[in-house]
mmCIF file of C-alpha atoms in Angstrom:
data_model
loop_
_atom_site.group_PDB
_atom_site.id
_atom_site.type_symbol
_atom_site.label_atom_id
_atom_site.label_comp_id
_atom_site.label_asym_id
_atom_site.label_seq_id
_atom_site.Cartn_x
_atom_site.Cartn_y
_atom_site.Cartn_z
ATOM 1 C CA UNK K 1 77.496 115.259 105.155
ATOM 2 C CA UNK K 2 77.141 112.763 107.884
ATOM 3 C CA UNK K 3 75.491 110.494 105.448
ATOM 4 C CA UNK K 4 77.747 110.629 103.017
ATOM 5 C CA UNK K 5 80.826 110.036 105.545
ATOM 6 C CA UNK K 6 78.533 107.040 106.383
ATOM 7 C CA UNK K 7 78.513 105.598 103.444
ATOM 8 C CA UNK K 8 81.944 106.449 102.571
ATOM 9 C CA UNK K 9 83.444 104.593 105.526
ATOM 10 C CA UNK K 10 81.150 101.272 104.811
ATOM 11 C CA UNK K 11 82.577 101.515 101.393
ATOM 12 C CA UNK K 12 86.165 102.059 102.752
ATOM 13 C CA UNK K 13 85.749 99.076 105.299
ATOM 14 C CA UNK K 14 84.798 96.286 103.266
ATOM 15 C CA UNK K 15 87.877 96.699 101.047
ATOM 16 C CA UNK K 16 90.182 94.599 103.136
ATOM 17 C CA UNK K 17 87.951 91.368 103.249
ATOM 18 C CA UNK K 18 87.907 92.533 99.228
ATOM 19 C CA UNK K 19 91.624 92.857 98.789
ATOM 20 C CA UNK K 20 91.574 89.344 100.644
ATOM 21 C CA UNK K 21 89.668 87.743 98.142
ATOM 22 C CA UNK K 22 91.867 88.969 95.559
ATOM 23 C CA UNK K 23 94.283 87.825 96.780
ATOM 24 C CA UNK K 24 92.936 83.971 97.563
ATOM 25 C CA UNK K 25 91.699 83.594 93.921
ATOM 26 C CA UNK K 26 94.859 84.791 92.576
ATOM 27 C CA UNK K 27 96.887 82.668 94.694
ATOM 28 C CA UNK K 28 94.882 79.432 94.049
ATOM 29 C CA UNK K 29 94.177 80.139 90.427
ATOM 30 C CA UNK K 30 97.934 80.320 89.767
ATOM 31 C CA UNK K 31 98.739 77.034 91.396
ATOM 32 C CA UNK K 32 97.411 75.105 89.046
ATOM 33 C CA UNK K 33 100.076 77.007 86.701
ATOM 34 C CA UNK K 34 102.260 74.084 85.241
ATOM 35 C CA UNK K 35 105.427 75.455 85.832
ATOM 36 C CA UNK K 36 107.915 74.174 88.464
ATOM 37 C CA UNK K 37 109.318 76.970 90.594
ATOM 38 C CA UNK K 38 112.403 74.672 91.378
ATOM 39 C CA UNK K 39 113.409 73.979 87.629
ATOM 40 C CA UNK K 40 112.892 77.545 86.936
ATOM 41 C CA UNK K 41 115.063 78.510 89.701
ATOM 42 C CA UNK K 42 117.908 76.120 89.346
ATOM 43 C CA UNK K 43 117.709 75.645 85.510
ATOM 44 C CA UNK K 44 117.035 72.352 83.827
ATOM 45 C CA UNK K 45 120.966 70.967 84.385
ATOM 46 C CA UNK K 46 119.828 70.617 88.572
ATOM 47 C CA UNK K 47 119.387 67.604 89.962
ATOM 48 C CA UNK K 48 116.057 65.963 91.301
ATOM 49 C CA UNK K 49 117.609 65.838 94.325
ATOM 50 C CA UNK K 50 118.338 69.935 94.248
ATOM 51 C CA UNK K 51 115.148 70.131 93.182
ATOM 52 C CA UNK K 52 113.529 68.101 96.063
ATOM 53 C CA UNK K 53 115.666 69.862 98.346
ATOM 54 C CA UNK K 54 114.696 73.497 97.092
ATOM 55 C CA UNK K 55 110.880 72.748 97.287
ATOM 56 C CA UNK K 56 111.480 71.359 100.950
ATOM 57 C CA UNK K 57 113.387 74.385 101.711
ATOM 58 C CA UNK K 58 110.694 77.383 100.044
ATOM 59 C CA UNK K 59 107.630 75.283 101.812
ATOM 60 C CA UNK K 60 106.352 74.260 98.182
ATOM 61 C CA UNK K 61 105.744 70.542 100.033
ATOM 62 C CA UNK K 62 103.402 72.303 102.434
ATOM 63 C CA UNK K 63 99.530 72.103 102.273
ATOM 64 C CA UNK K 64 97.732 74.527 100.102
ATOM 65 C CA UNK K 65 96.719 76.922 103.168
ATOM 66 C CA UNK K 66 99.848 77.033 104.551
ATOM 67 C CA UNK K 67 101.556 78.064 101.583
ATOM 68 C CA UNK K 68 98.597 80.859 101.235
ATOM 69 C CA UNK K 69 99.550 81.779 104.949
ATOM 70 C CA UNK K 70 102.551 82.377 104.616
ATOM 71 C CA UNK K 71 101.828 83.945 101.018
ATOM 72 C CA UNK K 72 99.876 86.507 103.156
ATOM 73 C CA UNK K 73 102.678 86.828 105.865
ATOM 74 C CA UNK K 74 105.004 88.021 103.119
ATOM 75 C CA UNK K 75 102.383 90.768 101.516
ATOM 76 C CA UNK K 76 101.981 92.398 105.157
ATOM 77 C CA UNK K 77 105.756 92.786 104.740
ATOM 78 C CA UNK K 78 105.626 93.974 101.287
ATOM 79 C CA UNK K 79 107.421 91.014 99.853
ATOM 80 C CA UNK K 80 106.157 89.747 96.576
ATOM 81 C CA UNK K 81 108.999 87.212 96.343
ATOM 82 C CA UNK K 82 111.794 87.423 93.335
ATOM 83 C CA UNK K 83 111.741 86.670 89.860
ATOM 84 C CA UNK K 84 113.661 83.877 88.377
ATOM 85 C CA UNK K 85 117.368 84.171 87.197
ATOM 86 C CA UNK K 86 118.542 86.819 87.185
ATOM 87 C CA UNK K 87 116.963 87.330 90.438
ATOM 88 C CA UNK K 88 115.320 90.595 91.286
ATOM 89 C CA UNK K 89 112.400 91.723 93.799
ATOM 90 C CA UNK K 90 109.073 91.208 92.462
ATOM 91 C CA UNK K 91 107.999 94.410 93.800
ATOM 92 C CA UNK K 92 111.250 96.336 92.631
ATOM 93 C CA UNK K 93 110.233 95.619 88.763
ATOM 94 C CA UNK K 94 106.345 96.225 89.703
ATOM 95 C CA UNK K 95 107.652 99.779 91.512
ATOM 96 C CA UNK K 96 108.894 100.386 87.842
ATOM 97 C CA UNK K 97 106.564 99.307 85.660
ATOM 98 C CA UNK K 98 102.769 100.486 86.969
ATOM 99 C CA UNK K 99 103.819 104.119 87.108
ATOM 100 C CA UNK K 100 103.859 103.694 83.381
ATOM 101 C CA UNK K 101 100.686 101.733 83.003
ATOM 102 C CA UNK K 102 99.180 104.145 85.683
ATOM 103 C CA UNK K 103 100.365 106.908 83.102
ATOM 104 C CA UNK K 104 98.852 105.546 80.055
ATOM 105 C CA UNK K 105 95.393 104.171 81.511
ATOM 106 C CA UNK K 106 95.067 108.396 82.569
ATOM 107 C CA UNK K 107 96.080 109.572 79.412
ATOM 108 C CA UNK K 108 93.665 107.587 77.988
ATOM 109 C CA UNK K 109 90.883 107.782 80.542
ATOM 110 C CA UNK K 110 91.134 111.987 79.979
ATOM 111 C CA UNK K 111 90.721 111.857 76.282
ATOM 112 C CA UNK K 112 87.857 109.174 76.706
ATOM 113 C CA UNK K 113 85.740 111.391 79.004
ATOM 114 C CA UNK K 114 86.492 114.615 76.632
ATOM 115 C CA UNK K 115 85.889 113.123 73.688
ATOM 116 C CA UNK K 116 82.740 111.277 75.450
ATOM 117 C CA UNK K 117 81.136 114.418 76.987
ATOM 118 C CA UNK K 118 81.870 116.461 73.527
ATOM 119 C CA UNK K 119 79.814 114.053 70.961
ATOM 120 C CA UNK K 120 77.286 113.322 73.880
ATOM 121 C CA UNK K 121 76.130 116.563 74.319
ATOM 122 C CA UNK K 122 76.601 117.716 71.050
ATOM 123 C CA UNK K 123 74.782 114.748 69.828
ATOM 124 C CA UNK K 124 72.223 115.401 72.758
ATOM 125 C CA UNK K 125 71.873 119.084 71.942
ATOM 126 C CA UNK K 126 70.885 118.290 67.860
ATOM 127 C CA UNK K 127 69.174 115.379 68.239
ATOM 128 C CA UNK K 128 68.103 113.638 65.606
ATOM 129 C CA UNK K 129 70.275 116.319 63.192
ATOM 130 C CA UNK K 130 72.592 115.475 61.410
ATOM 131 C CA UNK K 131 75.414 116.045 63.794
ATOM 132 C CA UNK K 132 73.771 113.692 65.951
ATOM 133 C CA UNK K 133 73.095 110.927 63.427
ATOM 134 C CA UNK K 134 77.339 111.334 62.481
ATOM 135 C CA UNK K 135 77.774 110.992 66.417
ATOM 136 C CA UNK K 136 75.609 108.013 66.988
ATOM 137 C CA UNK K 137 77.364 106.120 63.605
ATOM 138 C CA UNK K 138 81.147 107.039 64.709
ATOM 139 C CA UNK K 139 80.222 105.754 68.641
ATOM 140 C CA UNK K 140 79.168 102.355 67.012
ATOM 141 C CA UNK K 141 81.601 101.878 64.773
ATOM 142 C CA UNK K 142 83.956 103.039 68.096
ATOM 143 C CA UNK K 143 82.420 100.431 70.083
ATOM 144 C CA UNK K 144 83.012 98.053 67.728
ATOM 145 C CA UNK K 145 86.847 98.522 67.619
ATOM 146 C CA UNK K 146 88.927 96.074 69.360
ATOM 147 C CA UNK K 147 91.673 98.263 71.158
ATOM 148 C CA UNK K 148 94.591 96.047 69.780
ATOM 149 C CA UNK K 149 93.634 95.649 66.357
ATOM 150 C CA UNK K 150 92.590 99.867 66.280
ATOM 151 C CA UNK K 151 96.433 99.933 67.677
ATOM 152 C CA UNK K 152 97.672 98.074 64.946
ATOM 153 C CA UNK K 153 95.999 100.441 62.448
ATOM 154 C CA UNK K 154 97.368 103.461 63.947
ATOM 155 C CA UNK K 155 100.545 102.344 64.009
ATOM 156 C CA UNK K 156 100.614 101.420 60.201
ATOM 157 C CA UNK K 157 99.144 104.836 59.525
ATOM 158 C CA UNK K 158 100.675 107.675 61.617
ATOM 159 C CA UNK K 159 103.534 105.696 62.315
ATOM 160 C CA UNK K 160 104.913 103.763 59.073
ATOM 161 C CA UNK K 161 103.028 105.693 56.450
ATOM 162 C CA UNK K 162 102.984 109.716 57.693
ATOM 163 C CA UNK K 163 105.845 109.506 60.395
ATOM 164 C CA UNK K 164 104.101 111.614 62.668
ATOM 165 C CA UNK K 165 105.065 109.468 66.256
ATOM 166 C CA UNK K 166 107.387 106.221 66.756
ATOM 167 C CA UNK K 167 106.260 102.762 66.584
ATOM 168 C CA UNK K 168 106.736 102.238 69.677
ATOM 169 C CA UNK K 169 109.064 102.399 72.699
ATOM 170 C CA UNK K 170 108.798 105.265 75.795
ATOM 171 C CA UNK K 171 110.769 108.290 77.068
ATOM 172 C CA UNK K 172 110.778 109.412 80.566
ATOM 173 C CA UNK K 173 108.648 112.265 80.958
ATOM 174 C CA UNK K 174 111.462 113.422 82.943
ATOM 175 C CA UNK K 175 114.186 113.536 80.159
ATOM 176 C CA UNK K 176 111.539 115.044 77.743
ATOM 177 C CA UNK K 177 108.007 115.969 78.077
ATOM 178 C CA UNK K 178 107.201 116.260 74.086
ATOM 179 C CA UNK K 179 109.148 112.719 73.245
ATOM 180 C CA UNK K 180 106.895 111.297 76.288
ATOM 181 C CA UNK K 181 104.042 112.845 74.494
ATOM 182 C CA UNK K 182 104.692 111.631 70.751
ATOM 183 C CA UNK K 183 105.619 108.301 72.485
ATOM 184 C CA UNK K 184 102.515 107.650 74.853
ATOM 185 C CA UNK K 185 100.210 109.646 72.422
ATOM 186 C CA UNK K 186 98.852 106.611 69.699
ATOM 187 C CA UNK K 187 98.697 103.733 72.218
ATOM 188 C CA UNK K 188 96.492 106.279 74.766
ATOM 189 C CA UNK K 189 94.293 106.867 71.552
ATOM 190 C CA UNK K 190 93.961 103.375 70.878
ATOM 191 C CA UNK K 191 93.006 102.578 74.517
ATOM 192 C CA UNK K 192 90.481 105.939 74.795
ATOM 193 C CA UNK K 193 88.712 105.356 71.553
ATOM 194 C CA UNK K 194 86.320 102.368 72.325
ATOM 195 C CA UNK K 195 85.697 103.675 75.572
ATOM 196 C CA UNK K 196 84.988 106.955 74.680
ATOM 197 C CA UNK K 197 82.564 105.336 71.724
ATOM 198 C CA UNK K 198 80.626 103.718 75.154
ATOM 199 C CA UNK K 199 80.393 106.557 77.246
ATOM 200 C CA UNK K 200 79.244 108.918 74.461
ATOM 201 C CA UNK K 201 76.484 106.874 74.094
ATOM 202 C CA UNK K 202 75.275 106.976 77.965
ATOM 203 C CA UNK K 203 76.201 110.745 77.779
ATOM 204 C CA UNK K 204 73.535 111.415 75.262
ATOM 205 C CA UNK K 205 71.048 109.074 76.158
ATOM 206 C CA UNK K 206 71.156 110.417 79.851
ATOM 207 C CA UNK K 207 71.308 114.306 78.182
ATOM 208 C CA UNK K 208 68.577 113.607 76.131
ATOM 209 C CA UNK K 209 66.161 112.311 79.168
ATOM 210 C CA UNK K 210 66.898 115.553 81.152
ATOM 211 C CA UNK K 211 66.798 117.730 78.637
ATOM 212 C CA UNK K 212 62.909 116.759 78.241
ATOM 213 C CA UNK K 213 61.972 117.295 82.032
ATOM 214 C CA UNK K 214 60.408 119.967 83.252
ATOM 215 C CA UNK K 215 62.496 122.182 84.693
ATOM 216 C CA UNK K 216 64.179 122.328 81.265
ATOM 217 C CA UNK K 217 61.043 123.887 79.575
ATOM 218 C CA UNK K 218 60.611 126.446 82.685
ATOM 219 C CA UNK K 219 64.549 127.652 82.078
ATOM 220 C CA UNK K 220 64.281 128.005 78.606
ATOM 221 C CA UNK K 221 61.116 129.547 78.946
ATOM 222 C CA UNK K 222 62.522 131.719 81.709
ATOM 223 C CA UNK K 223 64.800 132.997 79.000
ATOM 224 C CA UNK K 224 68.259 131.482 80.572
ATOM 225 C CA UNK K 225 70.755 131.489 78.486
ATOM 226 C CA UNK K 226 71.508 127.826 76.489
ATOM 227 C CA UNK K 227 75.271 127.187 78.061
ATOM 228 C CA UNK K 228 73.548 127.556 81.714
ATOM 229 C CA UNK K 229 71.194 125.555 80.992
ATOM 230 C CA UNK K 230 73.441 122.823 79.284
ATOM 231 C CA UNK K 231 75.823 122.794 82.319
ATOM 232 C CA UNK K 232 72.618 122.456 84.741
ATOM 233 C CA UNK K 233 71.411 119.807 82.629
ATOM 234 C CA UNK K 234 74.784 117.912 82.371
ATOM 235 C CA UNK K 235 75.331 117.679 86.268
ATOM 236 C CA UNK K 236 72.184 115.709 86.203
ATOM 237 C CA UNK K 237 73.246 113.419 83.415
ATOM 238 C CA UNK K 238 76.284 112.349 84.647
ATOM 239 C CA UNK K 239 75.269 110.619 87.512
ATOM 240 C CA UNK K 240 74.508 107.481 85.047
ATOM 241 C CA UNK K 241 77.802 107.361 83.174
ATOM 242 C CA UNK K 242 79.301 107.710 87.029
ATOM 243 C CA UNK K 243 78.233 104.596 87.442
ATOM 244 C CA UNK K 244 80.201 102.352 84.775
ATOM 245 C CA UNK K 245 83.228 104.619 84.852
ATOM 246 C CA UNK K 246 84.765 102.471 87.182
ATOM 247 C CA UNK K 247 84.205 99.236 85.209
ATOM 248 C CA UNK K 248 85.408 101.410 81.876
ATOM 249 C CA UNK K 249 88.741 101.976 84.304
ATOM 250 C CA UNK K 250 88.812 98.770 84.851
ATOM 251 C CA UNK K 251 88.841 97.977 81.438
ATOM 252 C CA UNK K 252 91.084 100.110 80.339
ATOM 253 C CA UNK K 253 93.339 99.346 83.071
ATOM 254 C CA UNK K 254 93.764 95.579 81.823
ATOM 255 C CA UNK K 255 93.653 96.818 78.473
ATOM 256 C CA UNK K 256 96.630 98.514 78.670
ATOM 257 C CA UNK K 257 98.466 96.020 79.351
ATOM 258 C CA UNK K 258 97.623 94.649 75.809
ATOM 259 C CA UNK K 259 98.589 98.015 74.124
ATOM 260 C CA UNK K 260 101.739 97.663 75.885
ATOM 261 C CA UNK K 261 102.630 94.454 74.140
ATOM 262 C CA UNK K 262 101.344 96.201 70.841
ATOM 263 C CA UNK K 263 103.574 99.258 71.309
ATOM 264 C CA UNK K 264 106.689 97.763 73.579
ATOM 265 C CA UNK K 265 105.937 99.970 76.428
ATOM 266 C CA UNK K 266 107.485 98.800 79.371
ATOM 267 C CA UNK K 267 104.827 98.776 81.576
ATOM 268 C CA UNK K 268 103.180 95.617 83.271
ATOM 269 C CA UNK K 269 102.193 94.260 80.092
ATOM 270 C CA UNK K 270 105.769 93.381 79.139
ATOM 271 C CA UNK K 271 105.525 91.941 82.834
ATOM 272 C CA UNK K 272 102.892 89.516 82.450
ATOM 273 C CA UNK K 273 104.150 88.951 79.248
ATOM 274 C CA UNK K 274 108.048 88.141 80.486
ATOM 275 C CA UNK K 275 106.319 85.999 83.602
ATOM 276 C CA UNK K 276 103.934 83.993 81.537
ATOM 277 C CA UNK K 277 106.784 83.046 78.535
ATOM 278 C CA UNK K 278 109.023 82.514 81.343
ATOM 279 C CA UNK K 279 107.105 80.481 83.713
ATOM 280 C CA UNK K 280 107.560 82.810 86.594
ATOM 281 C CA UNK K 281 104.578 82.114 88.963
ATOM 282 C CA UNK K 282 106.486 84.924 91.316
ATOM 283 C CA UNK K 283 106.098 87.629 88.505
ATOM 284 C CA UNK K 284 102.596 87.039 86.952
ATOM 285 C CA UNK K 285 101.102 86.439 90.602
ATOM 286 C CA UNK K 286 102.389 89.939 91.552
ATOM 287 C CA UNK K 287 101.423 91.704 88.177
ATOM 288 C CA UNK K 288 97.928 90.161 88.495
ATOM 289 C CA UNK K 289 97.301 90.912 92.040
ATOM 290 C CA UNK K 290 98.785 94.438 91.512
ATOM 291 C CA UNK K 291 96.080 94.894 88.434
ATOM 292 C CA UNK K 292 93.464 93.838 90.333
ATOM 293 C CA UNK K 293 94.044 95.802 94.048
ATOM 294 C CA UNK K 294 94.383 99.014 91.731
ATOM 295 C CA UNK K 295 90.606 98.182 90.260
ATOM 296 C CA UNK K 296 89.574 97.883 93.087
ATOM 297 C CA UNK K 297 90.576 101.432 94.237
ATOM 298 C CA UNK K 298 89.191 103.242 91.117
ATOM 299 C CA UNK K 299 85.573 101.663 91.961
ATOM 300 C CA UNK K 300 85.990 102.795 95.445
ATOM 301 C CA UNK K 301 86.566 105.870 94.639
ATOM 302 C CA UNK K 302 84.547 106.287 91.499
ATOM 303 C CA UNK K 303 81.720 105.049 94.269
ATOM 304 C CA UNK K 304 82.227 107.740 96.465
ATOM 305 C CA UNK K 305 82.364 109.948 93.696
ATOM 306 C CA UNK K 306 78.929 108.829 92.600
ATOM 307 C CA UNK K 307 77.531 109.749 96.371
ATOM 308 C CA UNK K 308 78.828 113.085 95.831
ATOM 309 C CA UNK K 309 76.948 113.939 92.540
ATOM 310 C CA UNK K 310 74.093 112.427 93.534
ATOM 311 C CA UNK K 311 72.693 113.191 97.122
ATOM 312 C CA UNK K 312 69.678 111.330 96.516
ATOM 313 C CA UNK K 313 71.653 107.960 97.084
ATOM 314 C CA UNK K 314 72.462 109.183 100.414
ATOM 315 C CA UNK K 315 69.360 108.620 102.088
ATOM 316 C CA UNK K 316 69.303 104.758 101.205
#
């Protein structure tokens, strides 16, 4: 235990000088962004002069690190600036939008691991069967699927042609829990399906090498009964498809923002999206820095899940 809460708080400690540079590669990356804060501020009917006189006043004449400075200053006071006209808080529409994203990158990380740990070990368990050679085809072809284009073809099918969910759009979970459902149910699908195609592929490959150790042999021939043996076995085989889950979040993470746009969710998709068309610098900078700070967690804490199922890592 001490070892663990060891290597728990080095992980934990180096995320500030991580979150830092996050935030200087986001901040530098997007000045080189050709639009003009002042004409999108003032519209294209102001006056150099306004113009000049806006960029004097907002610092935009200042050195490079000072404006990062002071970029900082206003993230330690959880200021994110405002959009352009009509003016709201940065942070107000990101408060509004990544609950949704957060919802659909879940929904679609839970059906990735189920469906992932189902046609693993199945596809572990009757190896080289044919269950396992239908397995092994489907997670190709799943890993092969871009997530967009596999969203376009489920919305043309259970959408447009059997009418089984809407083409898009979202409903509060609060107002009603089966319209969130139909609504949030093909673009988590979309999002789930490659990944799950990935991971079912390190499930059985990692199922597979344990199943032919050992201790394996001495269970079964200790007459233990198959499921024990399978859930022993799977604890053990996890601890390799631990390890990428965190980029697969990742993944899925910015990948939702894509499905968004495919299924006009109004998550932070339609954010970066609005920014970007818009030229707000304010708005993309936030999105992107939000995106990438909430990565970051999930690897932090998929990495302290890793020390947890596997104790040998402790030691090092």
């Amino acid at each position: 235990m001490v070892a663990f809460l060891r290597l728990a708080l080095r992980r934990v400690a180096i995320m500030p000088v991580m979150v830092l540079g996050i935030t200087l590669l986001v901040f530098v990356v997007l000045q080189f962004s050709p639009a003009d804060p002042a004409y999108n501020a003032l519209g294209d009917s102001a006056s150099p002069a306004a113009r000049a006189a806006f960029a004097e006043a907002h610092g935009l004449n200042d050195p490079l690190f000072v404006r990062y400075f002071a970029f900082l200053g206003d993230l330690l006071r959880g200021d994110l600036g405002v959009t352009v006209p009509p003016s709201q808080p940065v942070a107000d529409r990101i408060a509004t939008a990544f609950p949704l994203t957060l919802q659909l990158t879940l929904l679609g990380l839970a059906l990735a691991v189920a469906l992932a740990l189902t046609a693993g070990v199945l596809s572990a368990v009757y190896r080289d069967r044919w269950p396992d050679q239908v397995f092994r085809v489907l997670s190709m072809a799943g890993v092969a699927l871009p997530s967009f284009w596999l969203g376009v073809l489920l919305i043309q099918q259970f959408a447009l042609a059997m009418g089984l969910f809407p083409t898009g759009g979202y409903v509060n979970p609060a107002d009603s829990f089966p319209g969130w459902l139909e609504s949030m149910t093909l673009p988590a699908v979309a999002l789930a399906l490659p990944v799950a195609a990935s991971l079912a592929r390190l499930v059985r490959t990692s199922m597979v090498s344990e199943l032919d150790r050992d201790y394996v042999r001495t269970a079964r021939g200790s007459g233990l009964p198959p499921c024990l043996i399978i859930r022993s076995v799977l604890r053990n085989a996890l601890v390799t498809p631990l390890t990428v889950l965190g980029v697969k979040v990742g993944y899925m993470l910015s990948g939702a923002v894509v499905i968004e746009a495919i299924f006009d969710l109004p998550g932070m998709g339609k954010l970066i999206l609005e920014g970007v068309t818009g030229g707000d610098v304010g708005l993309v900078q936030g999105t992107v820095l939000t995106i990438a700070v909430a990565f970051l967690v999930v690897n932090v804490v998929v990495d302290l899940l890793y020390l947890l199922v596997n104790p040998r890592i402790r030691t090092v």
